[in-house]
PDB file of C-alpha atoms in Angstrom:
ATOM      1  CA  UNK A  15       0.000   0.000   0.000  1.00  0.00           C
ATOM      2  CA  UNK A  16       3.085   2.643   0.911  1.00  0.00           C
ATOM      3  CA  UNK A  17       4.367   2.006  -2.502  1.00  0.00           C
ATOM      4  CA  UNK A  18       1.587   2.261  -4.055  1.00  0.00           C
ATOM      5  CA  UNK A  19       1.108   5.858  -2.459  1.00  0.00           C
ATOM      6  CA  UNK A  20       4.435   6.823  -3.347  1.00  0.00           C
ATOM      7  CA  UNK A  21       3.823   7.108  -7.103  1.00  0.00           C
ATOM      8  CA  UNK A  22       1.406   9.875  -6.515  1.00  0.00           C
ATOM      9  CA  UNK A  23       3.531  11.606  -3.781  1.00  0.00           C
ATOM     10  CA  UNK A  24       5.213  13.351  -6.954  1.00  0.00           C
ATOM     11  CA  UNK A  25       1.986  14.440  -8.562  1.00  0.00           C
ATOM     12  CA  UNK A  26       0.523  15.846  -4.976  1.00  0.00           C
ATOM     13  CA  UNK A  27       3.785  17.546  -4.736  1.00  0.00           C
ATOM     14  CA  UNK A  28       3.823  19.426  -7.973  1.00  0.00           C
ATOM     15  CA  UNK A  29       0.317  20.386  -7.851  1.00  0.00           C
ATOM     16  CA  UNK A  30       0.913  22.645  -4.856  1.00  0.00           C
ATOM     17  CA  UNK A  31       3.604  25.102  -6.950  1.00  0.00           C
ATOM     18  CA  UNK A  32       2.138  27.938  -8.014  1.00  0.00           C
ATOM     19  CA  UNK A  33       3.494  26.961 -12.044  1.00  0.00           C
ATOM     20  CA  UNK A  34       0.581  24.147 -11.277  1.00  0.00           C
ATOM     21  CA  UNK A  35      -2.329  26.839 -10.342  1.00  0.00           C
ATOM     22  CA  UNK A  36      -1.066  28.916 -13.775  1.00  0.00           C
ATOM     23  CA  UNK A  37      -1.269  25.339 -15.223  1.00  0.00           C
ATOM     24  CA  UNK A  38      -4.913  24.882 -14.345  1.00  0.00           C
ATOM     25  CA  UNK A  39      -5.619  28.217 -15.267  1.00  0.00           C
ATOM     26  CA  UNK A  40      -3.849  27.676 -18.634  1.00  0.00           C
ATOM     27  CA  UNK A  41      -6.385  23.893 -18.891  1.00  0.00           C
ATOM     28  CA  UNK A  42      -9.637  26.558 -17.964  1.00  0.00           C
ATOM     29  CA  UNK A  43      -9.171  28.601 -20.571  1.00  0.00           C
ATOM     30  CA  UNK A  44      -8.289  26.203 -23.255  1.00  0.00           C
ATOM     31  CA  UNK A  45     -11.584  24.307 -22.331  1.00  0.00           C
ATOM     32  CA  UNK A  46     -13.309  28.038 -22.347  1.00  0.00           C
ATOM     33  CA  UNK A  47     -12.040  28.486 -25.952  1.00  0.00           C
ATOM     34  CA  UNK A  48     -12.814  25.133 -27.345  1.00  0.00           C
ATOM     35  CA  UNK A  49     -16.182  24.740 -25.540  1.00  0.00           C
ATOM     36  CA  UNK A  50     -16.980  28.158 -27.658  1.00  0.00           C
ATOM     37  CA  UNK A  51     -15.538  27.057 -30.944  1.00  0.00           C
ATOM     38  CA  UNK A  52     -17.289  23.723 -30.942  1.00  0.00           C
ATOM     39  CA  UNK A  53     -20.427  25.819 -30.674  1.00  0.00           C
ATOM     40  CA  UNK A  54     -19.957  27.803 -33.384  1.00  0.00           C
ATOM     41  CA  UNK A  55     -18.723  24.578 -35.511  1.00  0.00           C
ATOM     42  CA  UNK A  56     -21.080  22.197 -34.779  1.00  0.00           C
ATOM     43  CA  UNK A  57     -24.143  24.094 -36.831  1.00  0.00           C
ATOM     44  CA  UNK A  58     -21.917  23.573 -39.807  1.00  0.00           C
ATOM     45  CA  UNK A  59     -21.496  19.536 -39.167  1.00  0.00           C
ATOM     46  CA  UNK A  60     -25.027  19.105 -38.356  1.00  0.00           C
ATOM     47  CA  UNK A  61     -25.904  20.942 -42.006  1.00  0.00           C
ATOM     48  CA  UNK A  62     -27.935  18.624 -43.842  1.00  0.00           C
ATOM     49  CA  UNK A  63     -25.000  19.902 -46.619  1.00  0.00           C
ATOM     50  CA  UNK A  64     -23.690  16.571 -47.808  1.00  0.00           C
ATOM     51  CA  UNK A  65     -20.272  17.991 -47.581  1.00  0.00           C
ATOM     52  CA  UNK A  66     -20.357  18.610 -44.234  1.00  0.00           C
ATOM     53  CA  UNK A  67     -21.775  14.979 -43.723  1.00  0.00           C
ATOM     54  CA  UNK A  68     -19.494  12.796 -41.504  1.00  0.00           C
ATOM     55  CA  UNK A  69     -21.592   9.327 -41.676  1.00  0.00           C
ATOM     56  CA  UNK A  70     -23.984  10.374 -38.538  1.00  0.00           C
ATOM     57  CA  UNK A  71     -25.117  12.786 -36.241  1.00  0.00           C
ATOM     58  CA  UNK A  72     -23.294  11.707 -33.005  1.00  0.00           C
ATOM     59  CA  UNK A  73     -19.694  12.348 -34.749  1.00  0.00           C
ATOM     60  CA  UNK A  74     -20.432  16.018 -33.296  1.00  0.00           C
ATOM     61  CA  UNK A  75     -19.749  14.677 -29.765  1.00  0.00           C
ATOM     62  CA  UNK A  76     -16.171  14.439 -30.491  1.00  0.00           C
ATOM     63  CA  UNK A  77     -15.424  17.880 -31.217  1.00  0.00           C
ATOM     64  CA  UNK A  78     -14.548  19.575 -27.935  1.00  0.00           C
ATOM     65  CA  UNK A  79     -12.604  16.468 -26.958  1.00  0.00           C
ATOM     66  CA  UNK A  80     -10.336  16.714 -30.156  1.00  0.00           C
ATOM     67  CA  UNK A  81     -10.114  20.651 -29.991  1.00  0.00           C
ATOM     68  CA  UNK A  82      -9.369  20.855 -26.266  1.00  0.00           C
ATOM     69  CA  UNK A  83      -6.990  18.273 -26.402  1.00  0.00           C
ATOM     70  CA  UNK A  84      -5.421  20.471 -29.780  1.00  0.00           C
ATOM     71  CA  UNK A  85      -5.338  23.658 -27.181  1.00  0.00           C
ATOM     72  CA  UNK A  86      -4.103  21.891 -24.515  1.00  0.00           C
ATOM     73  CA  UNK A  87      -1.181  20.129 -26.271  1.00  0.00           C
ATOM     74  CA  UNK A  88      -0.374  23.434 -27.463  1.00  0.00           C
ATOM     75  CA  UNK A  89       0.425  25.240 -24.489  1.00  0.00           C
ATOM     76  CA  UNK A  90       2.368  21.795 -23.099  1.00  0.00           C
ATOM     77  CA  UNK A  91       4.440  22.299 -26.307  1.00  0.00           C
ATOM     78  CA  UNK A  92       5.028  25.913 -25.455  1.00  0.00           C
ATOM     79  CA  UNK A  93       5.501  26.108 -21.699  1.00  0.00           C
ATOM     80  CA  UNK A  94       7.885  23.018 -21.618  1.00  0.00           C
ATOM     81  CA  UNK A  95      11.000  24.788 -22.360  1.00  0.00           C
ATOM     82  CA  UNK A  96      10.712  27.170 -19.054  1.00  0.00           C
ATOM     83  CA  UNK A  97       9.743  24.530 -16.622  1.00  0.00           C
ATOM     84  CA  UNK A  98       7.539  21.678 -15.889  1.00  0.00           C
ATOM     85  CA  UNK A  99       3.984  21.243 -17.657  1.00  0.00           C
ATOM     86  CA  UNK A 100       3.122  18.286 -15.484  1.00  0.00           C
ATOM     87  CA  UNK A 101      -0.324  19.014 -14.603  1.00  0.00           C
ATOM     88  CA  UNK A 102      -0.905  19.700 -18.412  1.00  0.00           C
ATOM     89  CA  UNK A 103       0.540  16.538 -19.630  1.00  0.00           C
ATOM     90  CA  UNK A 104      -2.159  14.625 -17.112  1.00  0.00           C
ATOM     91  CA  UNK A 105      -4.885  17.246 -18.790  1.00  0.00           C
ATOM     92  CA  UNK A 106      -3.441  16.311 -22.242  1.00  0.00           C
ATOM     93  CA  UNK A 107      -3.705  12.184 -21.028  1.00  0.00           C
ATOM     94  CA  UNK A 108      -7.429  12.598 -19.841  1.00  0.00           C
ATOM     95  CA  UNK A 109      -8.183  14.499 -22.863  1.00  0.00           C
ATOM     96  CA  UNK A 110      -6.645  12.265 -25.451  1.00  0.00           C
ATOM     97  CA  UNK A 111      -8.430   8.975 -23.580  1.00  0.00           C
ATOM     98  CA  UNK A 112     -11.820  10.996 -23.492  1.00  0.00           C
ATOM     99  CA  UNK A 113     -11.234  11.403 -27.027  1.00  0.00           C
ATOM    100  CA  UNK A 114     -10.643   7.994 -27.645  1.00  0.00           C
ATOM    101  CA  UNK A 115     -13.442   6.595 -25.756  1.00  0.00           C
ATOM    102  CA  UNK A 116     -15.781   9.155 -27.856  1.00  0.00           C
ATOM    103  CA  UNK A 117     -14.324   7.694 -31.188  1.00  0.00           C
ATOM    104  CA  UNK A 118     -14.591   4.148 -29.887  1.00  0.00           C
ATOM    105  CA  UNK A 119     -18.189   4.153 -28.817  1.00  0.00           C
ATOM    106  CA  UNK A 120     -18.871   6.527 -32.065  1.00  0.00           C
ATOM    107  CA  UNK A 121     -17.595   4.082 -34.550  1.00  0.00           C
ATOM    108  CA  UNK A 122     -18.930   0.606 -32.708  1.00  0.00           C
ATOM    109  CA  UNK A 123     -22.584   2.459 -32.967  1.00  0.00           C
ATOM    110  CA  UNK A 124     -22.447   2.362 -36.709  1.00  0.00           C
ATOM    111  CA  UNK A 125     -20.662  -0.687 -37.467  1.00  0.00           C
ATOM    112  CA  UNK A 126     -23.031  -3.074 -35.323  1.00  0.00           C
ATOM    113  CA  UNK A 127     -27.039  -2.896 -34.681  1.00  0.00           C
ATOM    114  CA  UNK A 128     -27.800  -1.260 -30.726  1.00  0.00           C
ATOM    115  CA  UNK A 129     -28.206  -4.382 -28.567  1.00  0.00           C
ATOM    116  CA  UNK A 130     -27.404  -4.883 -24.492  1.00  0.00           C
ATOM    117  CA  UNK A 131     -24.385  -6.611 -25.482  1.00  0.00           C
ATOM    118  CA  UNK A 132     -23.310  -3.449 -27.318  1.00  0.00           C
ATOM    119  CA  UNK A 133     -23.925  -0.926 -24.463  1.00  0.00           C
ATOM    120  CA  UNK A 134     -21.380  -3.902 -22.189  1.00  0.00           C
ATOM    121  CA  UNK A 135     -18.627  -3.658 -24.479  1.00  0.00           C
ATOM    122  CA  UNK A 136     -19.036   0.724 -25.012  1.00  0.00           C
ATOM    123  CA  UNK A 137     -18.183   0.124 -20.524  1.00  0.00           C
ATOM    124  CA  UNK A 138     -15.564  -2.039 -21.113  1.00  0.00           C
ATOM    125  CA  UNK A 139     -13.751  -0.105 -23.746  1.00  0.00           C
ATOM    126  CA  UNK A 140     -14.260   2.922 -21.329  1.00  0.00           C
ATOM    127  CA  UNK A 141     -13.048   1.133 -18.383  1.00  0.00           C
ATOM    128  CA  UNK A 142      -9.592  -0.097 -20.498  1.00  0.00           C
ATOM    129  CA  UNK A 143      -8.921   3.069 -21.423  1.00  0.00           C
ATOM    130  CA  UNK A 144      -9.648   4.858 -18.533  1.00  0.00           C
ATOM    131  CA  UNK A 145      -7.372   2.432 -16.583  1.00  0.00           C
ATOM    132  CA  UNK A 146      -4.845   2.657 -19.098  1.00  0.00           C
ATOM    133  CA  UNK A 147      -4.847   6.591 -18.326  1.00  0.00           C
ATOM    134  CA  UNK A 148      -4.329   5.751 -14.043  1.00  0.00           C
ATOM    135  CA  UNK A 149      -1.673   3.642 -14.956  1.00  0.00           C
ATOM    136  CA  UNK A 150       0.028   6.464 -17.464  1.00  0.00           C
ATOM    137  CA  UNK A 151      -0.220   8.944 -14.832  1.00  0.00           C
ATOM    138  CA  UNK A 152       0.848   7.281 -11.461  1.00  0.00           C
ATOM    139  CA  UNK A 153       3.459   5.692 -13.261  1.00  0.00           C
ATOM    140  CA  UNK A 154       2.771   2.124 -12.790  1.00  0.00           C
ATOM    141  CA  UNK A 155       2.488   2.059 -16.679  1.00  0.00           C
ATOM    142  CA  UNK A 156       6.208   1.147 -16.866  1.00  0.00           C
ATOM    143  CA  UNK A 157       6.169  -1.993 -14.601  1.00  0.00           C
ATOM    144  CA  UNK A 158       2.733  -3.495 -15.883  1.00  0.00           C
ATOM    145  CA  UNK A 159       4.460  -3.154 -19.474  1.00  0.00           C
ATOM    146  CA  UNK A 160       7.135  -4.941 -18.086  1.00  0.00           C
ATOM    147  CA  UNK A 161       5.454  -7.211 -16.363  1.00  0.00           C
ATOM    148  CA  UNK A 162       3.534  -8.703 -19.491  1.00  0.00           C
ATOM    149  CA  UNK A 163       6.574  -8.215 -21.395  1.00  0.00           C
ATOM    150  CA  UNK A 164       8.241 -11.032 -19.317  1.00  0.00           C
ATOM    151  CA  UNK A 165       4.942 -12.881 -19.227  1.00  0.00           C
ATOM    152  CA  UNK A 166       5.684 -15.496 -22.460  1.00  0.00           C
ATOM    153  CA  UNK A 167       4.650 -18.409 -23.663  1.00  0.00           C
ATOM    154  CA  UNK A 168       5.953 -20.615 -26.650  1.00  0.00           C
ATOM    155  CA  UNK A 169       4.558 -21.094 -30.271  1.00  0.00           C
ATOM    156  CA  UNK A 170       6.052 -23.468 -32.437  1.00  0.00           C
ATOM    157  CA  UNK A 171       8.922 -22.196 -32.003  1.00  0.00           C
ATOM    158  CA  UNK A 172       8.357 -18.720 -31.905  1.00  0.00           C
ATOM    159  CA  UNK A 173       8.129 -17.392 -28.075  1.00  0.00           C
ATOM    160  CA  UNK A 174       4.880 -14.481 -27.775  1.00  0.00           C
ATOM    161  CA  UNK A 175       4.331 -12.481 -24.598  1.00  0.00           C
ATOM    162  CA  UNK A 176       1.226 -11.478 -23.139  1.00  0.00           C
ATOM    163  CA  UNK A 177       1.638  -8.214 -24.399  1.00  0.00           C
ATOM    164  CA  UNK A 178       2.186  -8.503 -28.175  1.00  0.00           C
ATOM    165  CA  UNK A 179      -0.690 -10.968 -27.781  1.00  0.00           C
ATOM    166  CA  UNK A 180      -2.794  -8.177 -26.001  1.00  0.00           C
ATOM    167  CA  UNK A 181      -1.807  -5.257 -28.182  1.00  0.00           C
ATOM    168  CA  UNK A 182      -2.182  -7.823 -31.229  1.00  0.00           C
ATOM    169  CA  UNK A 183      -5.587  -7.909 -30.253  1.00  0.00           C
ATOM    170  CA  UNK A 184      -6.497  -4.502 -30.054  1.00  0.00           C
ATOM    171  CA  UNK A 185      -4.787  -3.520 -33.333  1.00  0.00           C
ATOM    172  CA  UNK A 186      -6.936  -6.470 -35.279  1.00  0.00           C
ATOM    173  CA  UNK A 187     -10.231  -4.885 -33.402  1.00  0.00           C
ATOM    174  CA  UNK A 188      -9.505  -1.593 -34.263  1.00  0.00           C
ATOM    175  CA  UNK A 189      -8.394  -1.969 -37.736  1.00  0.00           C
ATOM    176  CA  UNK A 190     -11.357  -4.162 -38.683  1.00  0.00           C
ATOM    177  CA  UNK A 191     -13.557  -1.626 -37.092  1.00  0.00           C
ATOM    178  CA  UNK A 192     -12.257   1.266 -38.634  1.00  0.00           C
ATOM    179  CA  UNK A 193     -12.719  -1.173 -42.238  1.00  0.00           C
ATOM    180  CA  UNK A 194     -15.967  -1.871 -41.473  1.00  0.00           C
ATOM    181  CA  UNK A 195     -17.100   1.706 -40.408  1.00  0.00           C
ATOM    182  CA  UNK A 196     -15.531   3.396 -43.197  1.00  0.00           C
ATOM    183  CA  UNK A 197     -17.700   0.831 -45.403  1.00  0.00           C
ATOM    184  CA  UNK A 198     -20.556   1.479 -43.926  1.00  0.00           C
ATOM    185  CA  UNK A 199     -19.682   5.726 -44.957  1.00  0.00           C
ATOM    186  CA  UNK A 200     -19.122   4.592 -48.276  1.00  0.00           C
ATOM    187  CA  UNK A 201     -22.394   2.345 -48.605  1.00  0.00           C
ATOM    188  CA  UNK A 202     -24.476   5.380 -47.241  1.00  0.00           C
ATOM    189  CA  UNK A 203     -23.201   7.745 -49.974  1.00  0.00           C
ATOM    190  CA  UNK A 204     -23.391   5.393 -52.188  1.00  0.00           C
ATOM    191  CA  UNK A 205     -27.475   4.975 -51.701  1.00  0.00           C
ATOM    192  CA  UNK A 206     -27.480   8.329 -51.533  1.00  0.00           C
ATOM    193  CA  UNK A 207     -26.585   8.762 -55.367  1.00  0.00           C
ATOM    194  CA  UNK A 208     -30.336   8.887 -56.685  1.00  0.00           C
ATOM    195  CA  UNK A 209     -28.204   9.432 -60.100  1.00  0.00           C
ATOM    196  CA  UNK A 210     -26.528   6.042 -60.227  1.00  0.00           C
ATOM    197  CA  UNK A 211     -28.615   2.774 -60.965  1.00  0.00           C
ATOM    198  CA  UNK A 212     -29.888   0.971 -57.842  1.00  0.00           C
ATOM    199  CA  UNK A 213     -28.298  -2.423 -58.335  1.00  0.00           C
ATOM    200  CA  UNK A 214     -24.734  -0.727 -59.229  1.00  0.00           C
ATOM    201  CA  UNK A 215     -24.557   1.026 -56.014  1.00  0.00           C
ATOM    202  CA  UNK A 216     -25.243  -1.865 -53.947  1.00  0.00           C
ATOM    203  CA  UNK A 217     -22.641  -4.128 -55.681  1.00  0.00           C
ATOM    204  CA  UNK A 218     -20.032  -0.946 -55.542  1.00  0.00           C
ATOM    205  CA  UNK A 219     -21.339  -0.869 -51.969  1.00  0.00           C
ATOM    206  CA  UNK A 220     -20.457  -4.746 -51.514  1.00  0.00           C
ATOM    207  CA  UNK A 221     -17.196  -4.576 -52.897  1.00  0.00           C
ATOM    208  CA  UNK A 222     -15.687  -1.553 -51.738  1.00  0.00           C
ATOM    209  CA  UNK A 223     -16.647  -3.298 -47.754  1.00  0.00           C
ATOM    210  CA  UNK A 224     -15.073  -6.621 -48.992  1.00  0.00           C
ATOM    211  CA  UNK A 225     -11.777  -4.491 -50.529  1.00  0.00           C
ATOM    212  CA  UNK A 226     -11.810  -2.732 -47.316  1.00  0.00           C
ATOM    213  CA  UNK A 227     -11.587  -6.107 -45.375  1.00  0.00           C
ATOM    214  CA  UNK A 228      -9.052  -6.904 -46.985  1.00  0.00           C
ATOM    215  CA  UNK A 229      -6.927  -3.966 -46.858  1.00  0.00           C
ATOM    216  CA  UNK A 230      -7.428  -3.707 -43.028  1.00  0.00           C
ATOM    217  CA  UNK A 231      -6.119  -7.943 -42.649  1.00  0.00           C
ATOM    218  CA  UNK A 232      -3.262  -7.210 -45.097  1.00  0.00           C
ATOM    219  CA  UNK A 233      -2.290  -3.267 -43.121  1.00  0.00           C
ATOM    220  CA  UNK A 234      -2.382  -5.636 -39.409  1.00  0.00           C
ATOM    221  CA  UNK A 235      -1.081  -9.140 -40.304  1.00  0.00           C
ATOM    222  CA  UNK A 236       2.535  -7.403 -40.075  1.00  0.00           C
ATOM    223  CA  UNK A 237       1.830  -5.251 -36.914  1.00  0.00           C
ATOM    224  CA  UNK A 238       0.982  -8.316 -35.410  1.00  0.00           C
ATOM    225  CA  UNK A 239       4.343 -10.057 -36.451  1.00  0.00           C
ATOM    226  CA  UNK A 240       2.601 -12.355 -38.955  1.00  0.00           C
ATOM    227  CA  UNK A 241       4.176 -13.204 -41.909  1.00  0.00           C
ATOM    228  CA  UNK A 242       1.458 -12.155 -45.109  1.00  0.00           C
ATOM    229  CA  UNK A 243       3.140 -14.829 -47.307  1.00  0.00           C
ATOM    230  CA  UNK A 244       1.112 -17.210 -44.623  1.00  0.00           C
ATOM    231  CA  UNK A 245      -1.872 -16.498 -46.164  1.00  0.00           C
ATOM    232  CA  UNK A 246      -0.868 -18.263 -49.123  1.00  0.00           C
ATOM    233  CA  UNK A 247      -0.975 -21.631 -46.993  1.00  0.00           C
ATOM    234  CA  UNK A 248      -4.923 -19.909 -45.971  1.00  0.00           C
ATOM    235  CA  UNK A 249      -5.577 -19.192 -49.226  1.00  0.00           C
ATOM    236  CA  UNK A 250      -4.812 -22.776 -50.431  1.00  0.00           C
ATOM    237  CA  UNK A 251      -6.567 -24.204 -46.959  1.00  0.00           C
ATOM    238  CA  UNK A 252     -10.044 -21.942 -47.995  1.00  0.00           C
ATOM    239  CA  UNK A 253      -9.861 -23.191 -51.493  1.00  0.00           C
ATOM    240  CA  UNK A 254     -10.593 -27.058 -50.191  1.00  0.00           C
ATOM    241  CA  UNK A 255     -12.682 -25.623 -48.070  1.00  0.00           C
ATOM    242  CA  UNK A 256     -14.836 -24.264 -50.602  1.00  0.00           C
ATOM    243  CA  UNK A 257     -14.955 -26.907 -52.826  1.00  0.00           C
ATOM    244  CA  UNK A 258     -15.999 -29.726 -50.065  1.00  0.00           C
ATOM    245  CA  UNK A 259     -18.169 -27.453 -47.611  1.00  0.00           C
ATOM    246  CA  UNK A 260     -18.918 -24.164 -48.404  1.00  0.00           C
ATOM    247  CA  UNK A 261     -19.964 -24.397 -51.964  1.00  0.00           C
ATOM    248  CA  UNK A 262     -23.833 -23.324 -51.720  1.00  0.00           C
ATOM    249  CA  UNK A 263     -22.330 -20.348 -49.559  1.00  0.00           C
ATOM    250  CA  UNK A 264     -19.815 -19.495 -52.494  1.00  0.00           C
ATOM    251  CA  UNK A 265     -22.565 -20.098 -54.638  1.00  0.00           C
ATOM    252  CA  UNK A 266     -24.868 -18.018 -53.614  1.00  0.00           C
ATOM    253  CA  UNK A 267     -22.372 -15.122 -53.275  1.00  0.00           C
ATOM    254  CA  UNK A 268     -21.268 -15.211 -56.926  1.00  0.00           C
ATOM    255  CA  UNK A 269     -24.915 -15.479 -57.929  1.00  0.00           C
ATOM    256  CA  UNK A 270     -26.036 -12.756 -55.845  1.00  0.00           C
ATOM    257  CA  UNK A 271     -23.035 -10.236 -57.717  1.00  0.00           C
ATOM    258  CA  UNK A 272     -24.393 -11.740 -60.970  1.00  0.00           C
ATOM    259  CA  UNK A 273     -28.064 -10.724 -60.082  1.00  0.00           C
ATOM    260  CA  UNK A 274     -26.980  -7.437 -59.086  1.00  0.00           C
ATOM    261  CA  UNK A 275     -24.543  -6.624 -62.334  1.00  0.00           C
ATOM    262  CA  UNK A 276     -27.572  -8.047 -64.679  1.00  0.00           C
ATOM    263  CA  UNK A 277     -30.131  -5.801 -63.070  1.00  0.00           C
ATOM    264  CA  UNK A 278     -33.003  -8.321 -63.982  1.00  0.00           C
ATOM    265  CA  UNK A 279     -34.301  -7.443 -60.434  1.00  0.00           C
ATOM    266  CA  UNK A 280     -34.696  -4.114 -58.536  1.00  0.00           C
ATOM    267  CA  UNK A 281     -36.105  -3.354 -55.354  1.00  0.00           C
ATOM    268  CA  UNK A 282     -39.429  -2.678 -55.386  1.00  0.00           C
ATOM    269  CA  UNK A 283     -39.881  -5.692 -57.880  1.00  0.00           C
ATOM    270  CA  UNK A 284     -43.092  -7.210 -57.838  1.00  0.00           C
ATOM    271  CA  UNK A 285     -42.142 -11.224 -58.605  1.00  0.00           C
ATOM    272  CA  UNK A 286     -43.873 -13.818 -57.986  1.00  0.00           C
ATOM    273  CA  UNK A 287     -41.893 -17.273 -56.256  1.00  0.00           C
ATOM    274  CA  UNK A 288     -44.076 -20.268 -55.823  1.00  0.00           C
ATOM    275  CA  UNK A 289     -47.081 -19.076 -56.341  1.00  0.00           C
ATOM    276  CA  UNK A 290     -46.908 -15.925 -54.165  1.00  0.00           C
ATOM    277  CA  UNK A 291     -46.340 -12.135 -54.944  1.00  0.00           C
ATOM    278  CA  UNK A 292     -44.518  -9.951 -52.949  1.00  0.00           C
ATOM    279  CA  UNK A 293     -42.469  -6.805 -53.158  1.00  0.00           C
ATOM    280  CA  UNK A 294     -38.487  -6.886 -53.377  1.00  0.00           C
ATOM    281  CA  UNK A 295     -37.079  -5.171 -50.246  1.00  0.00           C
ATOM    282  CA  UNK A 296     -33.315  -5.986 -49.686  1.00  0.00           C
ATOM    283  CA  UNK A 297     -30.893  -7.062 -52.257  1.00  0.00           C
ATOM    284  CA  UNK A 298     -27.774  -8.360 -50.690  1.00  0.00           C
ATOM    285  CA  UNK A 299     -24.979 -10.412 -52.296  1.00  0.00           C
ATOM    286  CA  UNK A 300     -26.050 -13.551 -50.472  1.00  0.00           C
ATOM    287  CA  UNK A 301     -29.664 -13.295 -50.441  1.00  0.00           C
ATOM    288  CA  UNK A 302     -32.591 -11.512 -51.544  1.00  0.00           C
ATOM    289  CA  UNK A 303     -35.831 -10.249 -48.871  1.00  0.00           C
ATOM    290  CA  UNK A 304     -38.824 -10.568 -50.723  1.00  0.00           C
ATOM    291  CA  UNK A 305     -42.121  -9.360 -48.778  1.00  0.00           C
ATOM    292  CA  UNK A 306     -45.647 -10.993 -49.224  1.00  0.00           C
ATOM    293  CA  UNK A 307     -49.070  -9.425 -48.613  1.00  0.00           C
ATOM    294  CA  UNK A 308     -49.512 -11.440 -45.249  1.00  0.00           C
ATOM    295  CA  UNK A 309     -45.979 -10.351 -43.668  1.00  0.00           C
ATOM    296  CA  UNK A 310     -43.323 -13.108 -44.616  1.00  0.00           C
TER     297      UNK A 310
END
């Protein structure tokens, strides 16, 4: 418990000088002056202005984070030559993590549909990073890092810590998040061009989220330490795997692009499929929602 106390002995200290009270005066009015830019900004980004479109309405929320944390690094940078800045770098750390958290929960909402399970992982994220932060500032970052560092196990023969395994995970989350939510951008401006044929922008839609996929496994395969050349072994694995199990999956894929490309149906179709009428609703490469009179 003593030593435990003793890493924020320092920060207790500091924050009694009187270059910490010009510090928190220096925080005040950077918060005062990005509170009051954010409000004259954010009528622009809510402008139903496609330009000024960003995906959704929510992305608002992170503007005072990002520009207080912009005014706040600032004066760090500039007061660090004639002393310390230490109560500004812990304003700078809660900043950037409230930031972060903001950005998390922002792109999460728009990659996956709201459920209970949804709001539990938005607290968890929140509670990593907001640990991560206490660590950062009392210092105990250092010997946790450390600590997992030494943590290994073996491989093959290739010996991985608990760490690279742990950041490994978080950069294949966040890059596959970031892939999927910039799809989901691109799909929504895509529908949104009433000039371009239906079925085209849902197959450009498609594609650009399955190039997008595949950018974001071939950008953190290396940051992970994996070798790409690996996925020639997957590659060759997925093949068999396609032609002894998951042919009516394939199947229906390609046939679903060729439906699309041909245009030979649209929603809003009226078909009829055994003996029944209904309205086409979704088109997606895998399947197609048709909806009857009585509901199904």
């Amino acid at each position: 418990m003593n030593e435990f106390v003793e890493y924020f002995q320092p920060i207790v200290a500091a924050l009694k000088t009187q270059r910490a009270q010009w510090q928190l005066g220096v925080i005040a009015i950077c918060l005062g002056a990005a509170w009051l830019l954010s409000k004259l900004i954010k009528p622009r980004l809510s402008s139903p202005t496609p330009s000024w479109k960003f995906g959704a309405g929510s992305a608002v929320r992170l503007l005072f984070p990002l520009l207080a944390l912009l005014f706040v690094w600032s004066a760090k940078v500039l007061m660090t030559k004639s002393g310390s800045v230490i109560v500004l770098k812990i304003a700078v750390a809660l900043l950037l993590s409230f930031a972060l958290i903001r950005f998390s929960i922002y792109v999460i909402r728009h990659v996956f549909p709201p459920s209970a399970l949804l709001k539990s992982w938005e607290r968890v994220i929140a509670y990593t990073v907001w640990v991560g932060v206490a660590f950062y500032i009392t210092g105990l970052a250092e010997p946790v890092i450390d600590f997992l560092s030494d943590l290994s196990f073996k491989v093959g023969k290739q010996e991985v810590s608990v760490l690279q395994v742990f950041l490994g995970i978080i950069s294949i989350v966040a890059t596959l998040l970031i892939a999927l939510w910039l799809a989901r951008l691109t799909e929504n401006r895509l529908m949104q061009a009433q000039h371009m044929d239906l079925n085209l922008r849902v197959v450009l839609g498609k594609f650009i989220r399955a190039l997008l996929l595949v950018l974001a496994v071939l950008i953190v395969l290396p940051l992970v330490g994996i070798d790409i050349t690996l996925l020639s072994v997957f590659g060759g694995a997925l093949g068999v795997g396609l032609g002894i199990g998951l042919q009516k999956i394939a199947s229906n894929y390609i046939s679903g692009f060729i439906i699309l490309l041909e245009r030979s149906i649209r929603i809003g179709d009226v078909i009829t499929l055994d003996n029944r009428t209904g309205t086409v609703t979704q088109m997606r490469v895998r399947y197609t929602v048709v909806s009857y009179a009585d509901g199904t």
